[in-house]
Short mmCIF file of C-alpha atoms and ligand atoms in Angstrom, two decimals:
data_model
loop_
_atom_site.label_atom_id
_atom_site.label_comp_id
_atom_site.label_asym_id
_atom_site.label_seq_id
_atom_site.Cartn_x
_atom_site.Cartn_y
_atom_site.Cartn_z
CA MET A 1 -21.02 -241.89 86.56
CA MET A 2 -17.65 -240.63 85.55
CA SER A 3 -16.06 -244.09 85.99
CA SER A 4 -18.67 -245.48 84.29
CA GLY A 5 -16.94 -245.26 80.73
CA THR A 6 -20.13 -244.60 79.05
CA ASN A 7 -20.87 -240.84 77.28
CA SER A 8 -23.73 -240.04 79.57
CA ARG A 9 -23.65 -236.99 81.43
CA PRO A 10 -22.33 -237.48 84.69
CA ASN A 11 -24.66 -236.79 87.80
CA ARG A 12 -24.17 -233.92 90.18
CA SER A 13 -21.72 -234.70 92.80
CA GLN A 14 -20.85 -233.16 96.35
CA GLY A 15 -17.90 -230.85 96.67
CA GLY A 16 -14.88 -232.22 96.31
CA GLU A 17 -15.68 -234.85 94.15
CA PHE A 18 -15.07 -234.41 90.09
CA GLY A 19 -18.68 -233.30 89.38
CA THR A 20 -20.73 -232.09 86.70
CA ALA A 21 -19.23 -228.16 86.78
CA ALA A 22 -15.72 -229.73 85.98
CA TRP A 23 -16.72 -232.17 83.62
CA GLU A 24 -18.76 -229.30 81.47
CA LEU A 25 -15.25 -226.99 82.05
CA LEU A 26 -13.51 -229.79 79.83
CA LEU A 27 -15.96 -230.38 77.38
CA PRO A 28 -14.93 -227.32 74.98
CA ALA A 29 -11.22 -228.34 75.39
CA ALA A 30 -12.04 -231.82 74.35
CA ALA A 31 -13.93 -230.36 71.16
CA ALA A 32 -11.09 -228.49 70.26
CA PRO A 33 -9.39 -228.79 67.22
CA ALA A 34 -6.98 -232.37 67.43
CA ARG A 35 -3.82 -230.15 67.13
CA ARG A 36 -4.40 -227.81 70.03
CA ARG A 37 -6.44 -230.21 72.05
CA GLY A 38 -4.22 -231.64 74.54
CA ARG A 39 -2.90 -228.22 75.37
CA ALA A 40 -6.75 -226.97 75.80
CA LEU A 41 -7.43 -230.03 78.15
CA GLN A 42 -4.18 -228.70 80.44
CA SER A 43 -5.39 -225.14 80.32
CA ALA A 44 -9.40 -226.29 81.59
CA LEU A 45 -7.93 -228.58 83.91
CA ARG A 46 -5.40 -226.36 85.39
CA GLU A 47 -8.36 -223.48 85.45
CA ALA A 48 -10.64 -225.59 87.30
CA VAL A 49 -8.19 -226.22 89.85
CA ARG A 50 -7.11 -222.54 90.14
CA SER A 51 -10.88 -221.34 90.14
CA GLY A 52 -11.73 -223.55 92.93
CA ARG A 53 -14.05 -225.74 90.78
CA LEU A 54 -12.07 -228.62 91.81
CA VAL A 55 -10.74 -228.45 95.44
CA PRO A 56 -7.70 -229.37 96.73
CA GLY A 57 -8.26 -233.48 97.55
CA THR A 58 -10.83 -233.88 94.72
CA ARG A 59 -9.70 -237.17 93.30
CA LEU A 60 -9.70 -237.20 89.74
CA PRO A 61 -11.23 -239.92 87.58
CA SER A 62 -8.87 -242.42 86.25
CA SER A 63 -7.54 -241.61 82.78
CA ARG A 64 -9.38 -244.46 81.13
CA ALA A 65 -12.64 -243.35 82.54
CA LEU A 66 -11.86 -239.69 81.66
CA ALA A 67 -11.10 -240.32 78.33
CA ALA A 68 -13.93 -242.47 77.63
CA ASP A 69 -16.21 -239.84 78.98
CA LEU A 70 -14.55 -236.86 77.07
CA ARG A 71 -14.45 -239.15 73.86
CA VAL A 72 -10.39 -238.28 73.68
CA SER A 73 -7.17 -240.46 73.35
CA ARG A 74 -6.28 -241.74 76.94
CA GLY A 75 -2.77 -240.72 75.95
CA LEU A 76 -3.96 -236.63 76.16
CA VAL A 77 -5.26 -237.35 79.51
CA THR A 78 -2.17 -239.25 80.69
CA GLU A 79 -0.19 -236.31 79.36
CA ALA A 80 -2.60 -233.55 81.25
CA TYR A 81 -2.35 -235.47 84.55
CA GLU A 82 1.21 -235.81 84.09
CA GLN A 83 1.91 -231.84 83.06
CA LEU A 84 -0.42 -230.91 85.88
CA THR A 85 1.47 -232.96 88.38
CA ALA A 86 4.80 -231.61 87.59
CA GLU A 87 3.76 -227.99 88.01
CA GLY A 88 2.18 -229.16 91.49
CA TYR A 89 -1.48 -228.59 90.33
CA LEU A 90 -2.11 -232.39 90.88
CA ARG A 91 -0.41 -235.43 92.86
CA SER A 92 -0.58 -238.77 92.30
CA GLY A 93 -1.22 -240.73 95.43
CA ARG A 94 0.79 -244.56 96.42
CA GLY A 95 -0.77 -246.84 93.91
CA ALA A 96 -3.24 -245.52 91.46
CA GLY A 97 -5.23 -242.24 91.71
CA THR A 98 -4.60 -238.49 91.05
CA TRP A 99 -5.47 -235.87 93.38
CA VAL A 100 -5.79 -232.10 93.04
CA SER A 101 -2.99 -231.02 95.40
CA GLU A 102 -3.65 -229.85 98.67
CA ALA A 103 -0.63 -227.29 98.05
CA VAL A 104 -2.97 -225.19 96.02
CA ARG A 105 -4.04 -222.16 97.47
CA ALA A 106 -7.88 -221.60 98.02
CA PRO A 107 -9.61 -219.55 95.45
CA VAL A 108 -9.70 -215.96 95.78
CA PRO A 109 -13.00 -213.68 95.04
CA GLY A 110 -13.45 -213.26 91.50
CA ALA A 111 -12.31 -216.75 90.45
CA ARG A 112 -15.59 -217.17 88.54
CA ASP A 113 -13.44 -214.70 86.20
CA LEU A 114 -12.13 -217.52 83.88
CA ALA A 115 -10.30 -216.00 81.07
CA PRO A 116 -7.96 -216.86 78.47
CA ARG A 117 -4.28 -216.08 78.83
CA ALA A 118 -3.01 -212.52 78.10
CA GLU A 119 -1.55 -214.09 74.78
CA ASP A 120 -4.37 -216.09 73.57
CA VAL A 121 -7.42 -213.17 74.03
CA ARG A 122 -8.37 -212.57 70.73
CA VAL A 123 -11.45 -210.17 71.52
CA ASP A 124 -11.71 -208.72 74.97
CA PHE A 125 -15.06 -207.69 76.54
CA ARG A 126 -14.11 -206.95 80.07
CA PRO A 127 -15.78 -203.78 80.67
CA GLY A 128 -13.84 -200.62 82.36
CA THR A 129 -11.85 -198.76 79.61
CA PRO A 130 -12.82 -196.42 76.99
CA ASP A 131 -11.28 -196.36 73.45
CA LEU A 132 -7.42 -195.33 74.37
CA SER A 133 -6.91 -194.74 70.58
CA LEU A 134 -9.43 -191.89 70.43
CA PHE A 135 -7.44 -189.85 73.40
CA PRO A 136 -7.12 -186.71 71.59
CA ARG A 137 -3.34 -186.39 71.35
CA SER A 138 -2.90 -183.06 69.22
CA ALA A 139 -5.51 -181.10 71.17
CA TRP A 140 -3.66 -182.76 74.45
CA ALA A 141 -0.26 -181.84 72.97
CA ALA A 142 -1.46 -178.11 72.04
CA ALA A 143 -2.87 -177.53 75.61
CA HIS A 144 0.44 -178.79 76.84
CA ARG A 145 2.42 -176.51 74.91
CA SER A 146 0.33 -173.50 75.39
CA VAL A 147 0.15 -174.23 79.20
CA LEU A 148 4.02 -174.78 79.43
CA GLY A 149 4.78 -171.49 77.85
CA ARG A 150 2.70 -169.08 79.71
CA LEU A 151 2.71 -170.67 83.28
CA PRO A 152 4.84 -168.53 85.53
CA HIS A 153 7.85 -170.36 87.21
CA GLY A 154 5.88 -170.04 90.44
CA ALA A 155 3.01 -172.12 89.64
CA LEU A 156 5.68 -175.12 89.07
CA GLY A 157 5.78 -175.00 93.36
CA TYR A 158 3.83 -177.07 95.49
CA PRO A 159 0.29 -176.58 94.31
CA ASP A 160 -3.29 -175.77 96.61
CA PRO A 161 -4.06 -179.26 97.83
CA ARG A 162 -7.32 -178.25 96.51
CA GLY A 163 -6.46 -178.11 93.03
CA LEU A 164 -5.44 -175.04 90.91
CA PRO A 165 -7.96 -172.22 90.88
CA VAL A 166 -8.15 -172.26 86.84
CA LEU A 167 -9.15 -176.14 86.91
CA ARG A 168 -11.54 -175.89 89.93
CA GLU A 169 -13.16 -172.78 87.86
CA ALA A 170 -13.27 -175.00 84.79
CA LEU A 171 -14.54 -177.88 86.29
CA ALA A 172 -17.26 -176.64 88.48
CA ALA A 173 -18.41 -174.31 85.14
CA LEU A 174 -18.50 -177.89 83.18
CA LEU A 175 -20.20 -180.25 85.81
CA SER A 176 -22.88 -177.59 86.59
CA ARG A 177 -23.96 -177.40 82.81
CA ARG A 178 -23.09 -181.17 81.74
CA ARG A 179 -24.74 -182.81 85.04
CA GLY A 180 -26.41 -180.38 86.97
CA VAL A 181 -24.01 -180.57 89.74
CA VAL A 182 -24.27 -177.45 92.38
CA ALA A 183 -20.40 -176.73 91.99
CA ASP A 184 -18.73 -174.24 93.76
CA PRO A 185 -15.08 -174.00 93.18
CA GLU A 186 -14.28 -173.47 96.69
CA ARG A 187 -15.38 -176.68 97.74
CA LEU A 188 -14.20 -178.93 95.03
CA VAL A 189 -10.91 -180.90 95.60
CA VAL A 190 -9.49 -182.12 92.64
CA CYS A 191 -7.84 -185.44 93.12
CA SER A 192 -6.64 -188.34 91.11
CA GLY A 193 -9.65 -190.30 90.26
CA VAL A 194 -13.30 -191.57 91.91
CA ALA A 195 -10.54 -194.07 93.68
CA GLN A 196 -8.96 -191.39 95.47
CA ALA A 197 -11.75 -189.42 96.42
CA THR A 198 -13.29 -192.82 97.76
CA THR A 199 -10.18 -193.45 99.91
CA LEU A 200 -10.57 -189.47 101.14
CA LEU A 201 -14.13 -189.77 101.99
CA GLY A 202 -13.11 -192.98 103.87
CA PHE A 203 -10.57 -191.57 105.92
CA VAL A 204 -12.81 -188.57 106.88
CA LEU A 205 -15.79 -190.64 107.79
CA HIS A 206 -13.34 -192.89 109.66
CA GLY A 207 -11.92 -190.14 111.51
CA ARG A 208 -15.85 -189.18 112.71
CA GLY A 209 -16.13 -192.50 114.05
CA MET A 210 -17.65 -194.31 111.00
CA ARG A 211 -16.68 -198.16 110.71
CA SER A 212 -19.11 -199.28 108.33
CA VAL A 213 -20.84 -197.91 104.86
CA GLY A 214 -22.93 -199.38 102.50
CA VAL A 215 -22.43 -200.74 99.02
CA GLU A 216 -24.38 -201.47 96.23
CA ASP A 217 -24.63 -205.17 95.45
CA PRO A 218 -24.13 -206.15 93.00
CA GLY A 219 -21.29 -203.14 92.22
CA SER A 220 -17.93 -202.32 92.36
CA PRO A 221 -15.49 -204.48 94.06
CA GLU A 222 -13.05 -201.14 94.12
CA HIS A 223 -15.72 -199.45 96.51
CA SER A 224 -15.27 -201.85 99.13
CA ALA A 225 -11.45 -202.17 98.66
CA LEU A 226 -10.59 -198.62 98.75
CA PHE A 227 -13.00 -198.23 102.19
CA ALA A 228 -11.05 -200.96 103.52
CA SER A 229 -7.93 -198.98 102.84
CA ALA A 230 -9.42 -196.12 105.12
CA GLY A 231 -10.30 -198.84 108.13
CA ILE A 232 -14.10 -199.31 106.88
CA THR A 233 -15.83 -202.12 105.96
CA THR A 234 -18.52 -202.25 103.41
CA ILE A 235 -22.20 -203.97 103.83
CA GLY A 236 -23.88 -204.97 100.50
CA LEU A 237 -27.37 -203.55 100.09
CA PRO A 238 -29.63 -204.82 97.38
CA LEU A 239 -30.97 -203.30 94.48
CA ASP A 240 -34.25 -203.42 92.63
CA ASP A 241 -35.42 -202.18 89.11
CA GLU A 242 -35.37 -198.69 90.43
CA GLY A 243 -31.82 -198.45 92.00
CA LEU A 244 -30.89 -199.41 95.63
CA ALA A 245 -33.40 -200.68 97.70
CA THR A 246 -34.69 -198.16 100.45
CA GLU A 247 -35.63 -200.70 103.24
CA PRO A 248 -32.61 -202.63 103.44
CA LEU A 249 -30.71 -199.71 103.20
CA VAL A 250 -32.88 -198.27 106.13
CA ARG A 251 -32.62 -201.59 108.32
CA SER A 252 -28.62 -201.52 107.61
CA GLY A 253 -28.16 -198.90 109.99
CA VAL A 254 -25.50 -197.35 108.03
CA ARG A 255 -24.89 -193.38 108.07
CA ALA A 256 -23.37 -193.58 104.39
CA VAL A 257 -23.60 -195.12 101.41
CA VAL A 258 -22.34 -195.55 97.84
CA THR A 259 -24.39 -195.14 94.67
CA THR A 260 -23.82 -194.84 90.88
CA PRO A 261 -27.49 -193.59 90.40
CA ALA A 262 -26.64 -192.23 86.27
CA HIS A 263 -25.61 -195.79 85.41
CA GLN A 264 -25.54 -198.29 88.02
CA PHE A 265 -22.38 -200.37 87.78
CA PRO A 266 -22.21 -202.87 86.75
CA THR A 267 -26.30 -203.45 86.16
CA GLY A 268 -26.80 -200.32 84.25
CA ILE A 269 -30.00 -199.67 86.14
CA ALA A 270 -30.61 -195.51 85.91
CA TYR A 271 -32.08 -194.68 89.59
CA SER A 272 -35.55 -193.88 88.86
CA ALA A 273 -36.75 -190.15 90.02
CA ALA A 274 -38.85 -191.65 93.15
CA ARG A 275 -36.08 -193.47 94.45
CA ARG A 276 -33.73 -190.74 94.05
CA GLY A 277 -36.24 -188.97 96.24
CA ARG A 278 -36.68 -191.46 98.82
CA LEU A 279 -32.82 -191.84 98.87
CA LEU A 280 -32.75 -187.93 99.78
CA GLU A 281 -35.23 -188.31 102.41
CA TRP A 282 -33.15 -191.24 103.98
CA ALA A 283 -30.09 -188.98 104.07
CA ARG A 284 -31.75 -185.94 105.46
CA ALA A 285 -33.69 -188.48 108.10
CA THR A 286 -30.28 -189.87 109.14
CA ASP A 287 -28.00 -187.09 108.78
CA GLY A 288 -26.59 -189.93 106.36
CA LEU A 289 -24.15 -188.97 103.20
CA ILE A 290 -24.75 -190.35 99.80
CA MET A 291 -21.37 -190.97 97.94
CA GLU A 292 -22.90 -190.37 94.18
CA ASP A 293 -19.95 -191.71 91.85
CA ASP A 294 -20.46 -190.56 88.51
CA TYR A 295 -18.08 -192.52 86.75
CA ASP A 296 -19.69 -192.69 83.16
CA GLY A 297 -22.38 -190.14 83.40
CA ASP A 298 -21.12 -188.11 80.62
CA PHE A 299 -22.40 -191.13 78.30
CA ARG A 300 -25.99 -191.33 77.35
CA TYR A 301 -27.20 -192.42 73.66
CA ASP A 302 -30.69 -191.85 73.40
CA ARG A 303 -31.75 -188.97 75.38
CA ALA A 304 -30.07 -186.37 77.68
CA PRO A 305 -27.88 -187.42 80.58
CA VAL A 306 -29.98 -187.70 84.04
CA GLY A 307 -28.63 -184.62 85.94
CA ALA A 308 -26.73 -185.63 88.92
CA LEU A 309 -28.69 -186.39 92.40
CA GLN A 310 -25.74 -184.10 93.96
CA GLY A 311 -27.80 -180.70 92.37
CA LEU A 312 -30.84 -182.04 94.61
CA ASP A 313 -29.41 -181.55 97.81
CA PRO A 314 -25.53 -180.87 98.02
CA GLU A 315 -25.39 -181.06 101.72
CA HIS A 316 -26.31 -184.53 101.63
CA VAL A 317 -23.86 -186.11 98.73
CA ALA A 318 -20.59 -185.95 97.93
CA TYR A 319 -20.32 -186.19 94.04
CA THR A 320 -17.13 -187.75 92.39
CA GLY A 321 -15.87 -188.37 89.20
CA SER A 322 -12.99 -188.44 86.68
CA VAL A 323 -11.74 -188.31 83.23
CA SER A 324 -11.27 -191.99 83.18
CA LYS A 325 -14.13 -192.86 80.86
CA SER A 326 -14.02 -189.25 78.91
CA LEU A 327 -10.52 -189.17 78.25
CA ALA A 328 -7.97 -191.97 79.73
CA PRO A 329 -7.75 -193.57 82.98
CA GLY A 330 -4.04 -193.33 82.73
CA LEU A 331 -4.29 -189.58 83.53
CA ARG A 332 -5.66 -190.09 86.95
CA LEU A 333 -7.74 -186.74 87.20
CA GLY A 334 -10.86 -186.49 89.00
CA TRP A 335 -12.69 -184.45 91.39
CA LEU A 336 -14.69 -184.63 94.58
CA LEU A 337 -17.34 -182.08 95.79
CA ALA A 338 -18.25 -182.75 99.23
CA PRO A 339 -20.69 -181.20 101.77
CA THR A 340 -19.56 -177.98 103.11
CA ASP A 341 -18.81 -179.21 106.75
CA MET A 342 -16.31 -181.74 105.15
CA THR A 343 -14.63 -180.02 102.86
CA ASP A 344 -11.79 -178.67 105.05
CA GLU A 345 -11.23 -182.04 106.58
CA ILE A 346 -11.29 -183.63 102.89
CA VAL A 347 -8.48 -180.98 101.70
CA ALA A 348 -6.27 -181.33 104.94
CA ARG A 349 -6.24 -185.37 104.06
CA LYS A 350 -5.72 -184.81 100.48
CA ARG A 351 -2.68 -182.59 101.49
CA THR A 352 -1.17 -185.20 103.98
CA MET A 353 -1.56 -187.99 101.33
CA ASP A 354 0.31 -186.45 98.51
CA LEU A 355 0.36 -182.70 98.67
CA GLY A 356 -2.10 -182.06 95.66
CA ASN A 357 -2.22 -183.40 92.16
CA PRO A 358 0.50 -182.39 89.22
CA ALA A 359 0.08 -178.99 88.49
CA VAL A 360 0.93 -179.00 85.10
CA ASP A 361 -1.71 -181.94 84.15
CA GLN A 362 -4.14 -179.90 86.15
CA ALA A 363 -3.39 -176.68 84.08
CA VAL A 364 -3.66 -178.72 80.64
CA LEU A 365 -6.99 -180.20 81.50
CA ALA A 366 -8.04 -177.02 82.31
CA ASP A 367 -7.08 -175.69 79.10
CA PHE A 368 -8.55 -178.17 77.26
CA ILE A 369 -11.90 -177.86 79.06
CA THR A 370 -12.06 -174.16 78.59
CA ARG A 371 -11.24 -173.93 74.91
CA GLY A 372 -13.81 -176.70 74.19
CA GLY A 373 -11.72 -179.63 73.85
CA TYR A 374 -13.69 -181.60 76.25
CA ASP A 375 -17.19 -181.30 74.91
CA ARG A 376 -15.42 -182.10 71.35
CA GLN A 377 -14.21 -184.86 72.51
CA LEU A 378 -17.52 -186.36 74.52
CA ARG A 379 -19.53 -185.84 71.00
CA ARG A 380 -16.71 -187.55 69.06
CA CYS A 381 -17.05 -190.61 71.34
CA GLN A 382 -20.62 -190.45 71.74
CA ARG A 383 -21.20 -190.99 68.21
CA ALA A 384 -18.19 -193.73 68.11
CA TYR A 385 -19.99 -195.92 71.44
CA ARG A 386 -23.43 -195.49 70.21
CA GLU A 387 -22.59 -197.35 66.79
CA ARG A 388 -20.50 -200.27 68.89
CA ARG A 389 -23.19 -200.44 71.37
CA ASP A 390 -25.80 -201.01 68.26
CA THR A 391 -23.41 -203.47 66.43
CA LEU A 392 -23.16 -205.69 70.16
CA THR A 393 -26.91 -205.60 70.68
CA SER A 394 -27.86 -206.71 66.85
CA MET A 395 -24.96 -209.30 66.87
CA LEU A 396 -26.18 -210.90 69.72
CA ALA A 397 -29.58 -210.58 68.52
CA GLU A 398 -28.51 -212.30 65.37
CA HIS A 399 -26.30 -215.02 67.07
CA PHE A 400 -27.60 -215.42 70.38
CA PRO A 401 -31.37 -215.31 69.47
CA GLY A 402 -33.65 -214.80 72.99
CA THR A 403 -30.72 -212.75 75.03
CA GLU A 404 -31.77 -209.71 76.78
CA VAL A 405 -29.74 -206.78 76.86
CA SER A 406 -30.04 -204.42 79.76
CA GLY A 407 -28.52 -201.15 80.85
CA ILE A 408 -28.13 -200.15 77.09
CA ALA A 409 -29.23 -196.48 77.32
CA ALA A 410 -25.72 -194.96 78.61
CA GLY A 411 -22.22 -195.91 79.80
CA LEU A 412 -19.67 -197.93 78.12
CA HIS A 413 -21.09 -201.64 78.77
CA ILE A 414 -24.24 -203.47 78.85
CA ILE A 415 -25.45 -206.65 80.53
CA ALA A 416 -26.45 -209.57 77.99
CA THR A 417 -28.50 -212.01 79.72
CA LEU A 418 -28.56 -215.36 77.26
CA PRO A 419 -31.12 -217.57 77.56
CA GLU A 420 -30.88 -221.26 79.68
CA ARG A 421 -29.69 -223.35 76.60
CA TYR A 422 -26.38 -221.60 76.56
CA GLY A 423 -25.37 -222.26 79.77
CA PRO A 424 -24.52 -223.43 82.34
CA GLU A 425 -22.44 -220.11 83.12
CA ALA A 426 -18.85 -222.04 83.43
CA ALA A 427 -19.08 -223.67 80.42
CA PHE A 428 -19.91 -220.87 78.41
CA MET A 429 -16.57 -218.88 79.93
CA ALA A 430 -14.70 -222.07 79.37
CA ARG A 431 -15.78 -222.10 75.85
CA ALA A 432 -15.03 -218.32 75.22
CA ALA A 433 -11.77 -218.75 77.00
CA ASP A 434 -10.70 -221.66 74.69
CA ALA A 435 -12.31 -219.43 71.73
CA GLY A 436 -9.93 -216.52 72.70
CA VAL A 437 -12.81 -214.26 74.07
CA ALA A 438 -12.42 -212.71 77.41
CA LEU A 439 -15.57 -212.15 79.14
CA ARG A 440 -16.90 -211.18 82.63
CA PRO A 441 -19.72 -212.90 84.38
CA LEU A 442 -22.27 -210.36 86.01
CA GLY A 443 -21.86 -212.94 89.37
CA ASN A 444 -18.41 -211.56 89.52
CA TYR A 445 -19.86 -208.51 90.95
CA GLY A 446 -22.27 -209.67 93.74
CA THR A 447 -25.20 -211.09 94.39
CA LEU A 448 -27.66 -211.86 91.57
CA PRO A 449 -31.28 -212.09 91.89
CA GLY A 450 -31.91 -215.54 91.26
CA GLU A 451 -29.67 -218.48 90.06
CA ASP A 452 -31.75 -219.67 87.08
CA GLY A 453 -29.49 -220.80 85.10
CA ALA A 454 -28.97 -218.01 82.43
CA VAL A 455 -25.54 -216.70 81.45
CA ARG A 456 -25.37 -213.07 82.43
CA LEU A 457 -22.34 -210.99 81.21
CA VAL A 458 -21.20 -207.63 81.77
CA LEU A 459 -20.18 -206.49 77.92
CA GLY A 460 -17.56 -203.55 77.57
CA TYR A 461 -18.21 -202.39 74.02
CA ALA A 462 -16.67 -198.83 73.87
CA HIS A 463 -13.17 -200.06 73.32
CA LEU A 464 -13.96 -202.22 70.75
CA ALA A 465 -13.91 -201.64 66.91
CA PRO A 466 -17.54 -202.74 65.44
CA ALA A 467 -15.26 -205.41 63.46
CA ASP A 468 -13.84 -206.51 66.55
CA ILE A 469 -17.32 -206.89 68.43
CA GLU A 470 -18.69 -208.40 65.46
CA ARG A 471 -15.77 -210.99 65.30
CA GLY A 472 -16.28 -211.61 69.42
CA VAL A 473 -19.71 -212.59 68.90
CA ARG A 474 -18.90 -214.76 66.10
CA LEU A 475 -16.46 -216.35 67.83
CA LEU A 476 -18.68 -216.97 70.92
CA ALA A 477 -21.16 -218.54 68.48
CA ALA A 478 -18.94 -220.82 66.87
CA ALA A 479 -17.62 -222.02 69.96
CA HIS A 480 -21.28 -222.74 71.45
CA ARG A 481 -22.18 -224.21 67.92
CA GLY A 482 -18.90 -226.47 68.33
CA ALA A 483 -19.67 -227.75 71.80
CA ASN A 484 -23.12 -228.47 70.99
CA GLY A 485 -21.89 -230.22 67.56
CA ARG A 486 -19.62 -232.23 69.81
CA ALA A 487 -22.31 -232.84 72.71
CA ALA A 488 -24.95 -234.11 69.79
CA GLY A 489 -21.84 -236.03 68.40
CA GLY A 490 -21.49 -234.02 65.52
CA GLY A 491 -18.06 -232.96 66.19
CA GLY A 492 -18.15 -229.40 65.40
CA ARG A 493 -15.15 -227.26 65.12
CA VAL A 494 -14.52 -223.95 65.54
CA PHE A 495 -12.73 -222.45 62.36
CA ILE A 496 -12.86 -218.23 62.90
C1 PLP B 1 -17.79 -197.68 89.41
C2 PLP B 1 -16.52 -197.27 88.82
N1 PLP B 1 -16.16 -196.02 89.58
C3 PLP B 1 -15.30 -195.17 89.18
C4 PLP B 1 -14.41 -195.76 88.05
C5 PLP B 1 -13.18 -194.94 87.80
O1 PLP B 1 -12.53 -194.91 88.98
P1 PLP B 1 -10.93 -193.93 88.70
O2 PLP B 1 -11.95 -192.49 88.41
O3 PLP B 1 -10.18 -193.81 90.03
O4 PLP B 1 -10.48 -194.38 87.50
C6 PLP B 1 -14.74 -197.14 87.84
C7 PLP B 1 -13.92 -197.31 86.61
O5 PLP B 1 -13.92 -198.38 85.89
C8 PLP B 1 -15.68 -197.86 87.74
O6 PLP B 1 -16.10 -198.46 87.38
#
């Protein structure tokens, strides 16, 4: 046990005690270079409290016992206890003893997401953004100039809430050509991203009396948050190898479900043809609605992209996408194509929400698309991202042998499952954070098929130059070797 003062690994203890998980979170800090060890220990302890690994009321080991277990000087532990007590994370009781303060707020969901402080991040593998440095600034500026030169004054008035006709036509042609979408410009609504499309749908469904929708589990937490803002709760539905499992969907009784069939977020599964068919059967049988979030469907590396589900049954699928992955999320431009009988209600909602998207931005995107800039941009990014994906997978194979990667055929991130010997996951995350590598575990996105001790990571690569990907994997490998060397008495250190 911790208080024994020996170097043996402590037994797993009950919640509220200082157990294995907390001890493991501190180990990498103890293995940090001497000049950084004190600070590292403080930040690991702080993180253990913040993340809920150490719950309020937990009694910490004496400074002498913890120092012996971690093989650091007692002074460092005393200093860490004093500092965190001053910050309010810990409190000292009457007589001897230090506890996690009851004043610390309960952890919020996602607290597993241990990350280095922003200023300490050296390589950031968290998924979500494309390479913003590839944004086509000159072509965009040229489109801007050209649009402002010819836009009549009247076009600067309140726009059609559905979007400028010229953009709806350009998008309809683009989506039908690239994604196999049945795209009628009259039914297409321009909005500020998938986020707003989700909220619009949420309001319309709520107006029709719906109070719950199904979402993929694991899936994007944003979907639930956005539906919640429209007064709709979400029910997590499990996946299998082919996509969203249909039996639990049928049993759940929901009449609408959110899906990411081209490249499931975050697992990367491409829904099988059979599963797509079953989902559409479900929608027809229940008069249900499938929301298809095609957030990164444009990026597929080894063969042609899988066409959108919406193309198979446009009256049962509401299709949405945006330029957030292809150009930049900061543009806040996206689209929603809903079944015919929902379109008027969606447009009415869009009008009351914001009176339409900015007219100039819409005209610029229309110009950019019709002159071929969008296709050129996708080709350019596709080349760059494929190279980055290949760099990441080969670096993982070299430095973390036995790692399985999945979801690599498309999108901007992969799933890496590292063998158990690299775990437990909390310790891996803590070491990564200490080495300045920001990671996001798959477990942050929902329920996983089985807790087998493997480390499962969602690694975004598109925004990183190949050299940064290499550096990031090397830092992780060195941090792992360092901790192992130390655990084996070798005192390994991270020098990268
Ligand atoms: C699953 C999913 N859908 C949609 C989006 C994009 O949302 P938006 O188009 O509002 O930027 C993201 C962004 O990361 C995403 O992960």
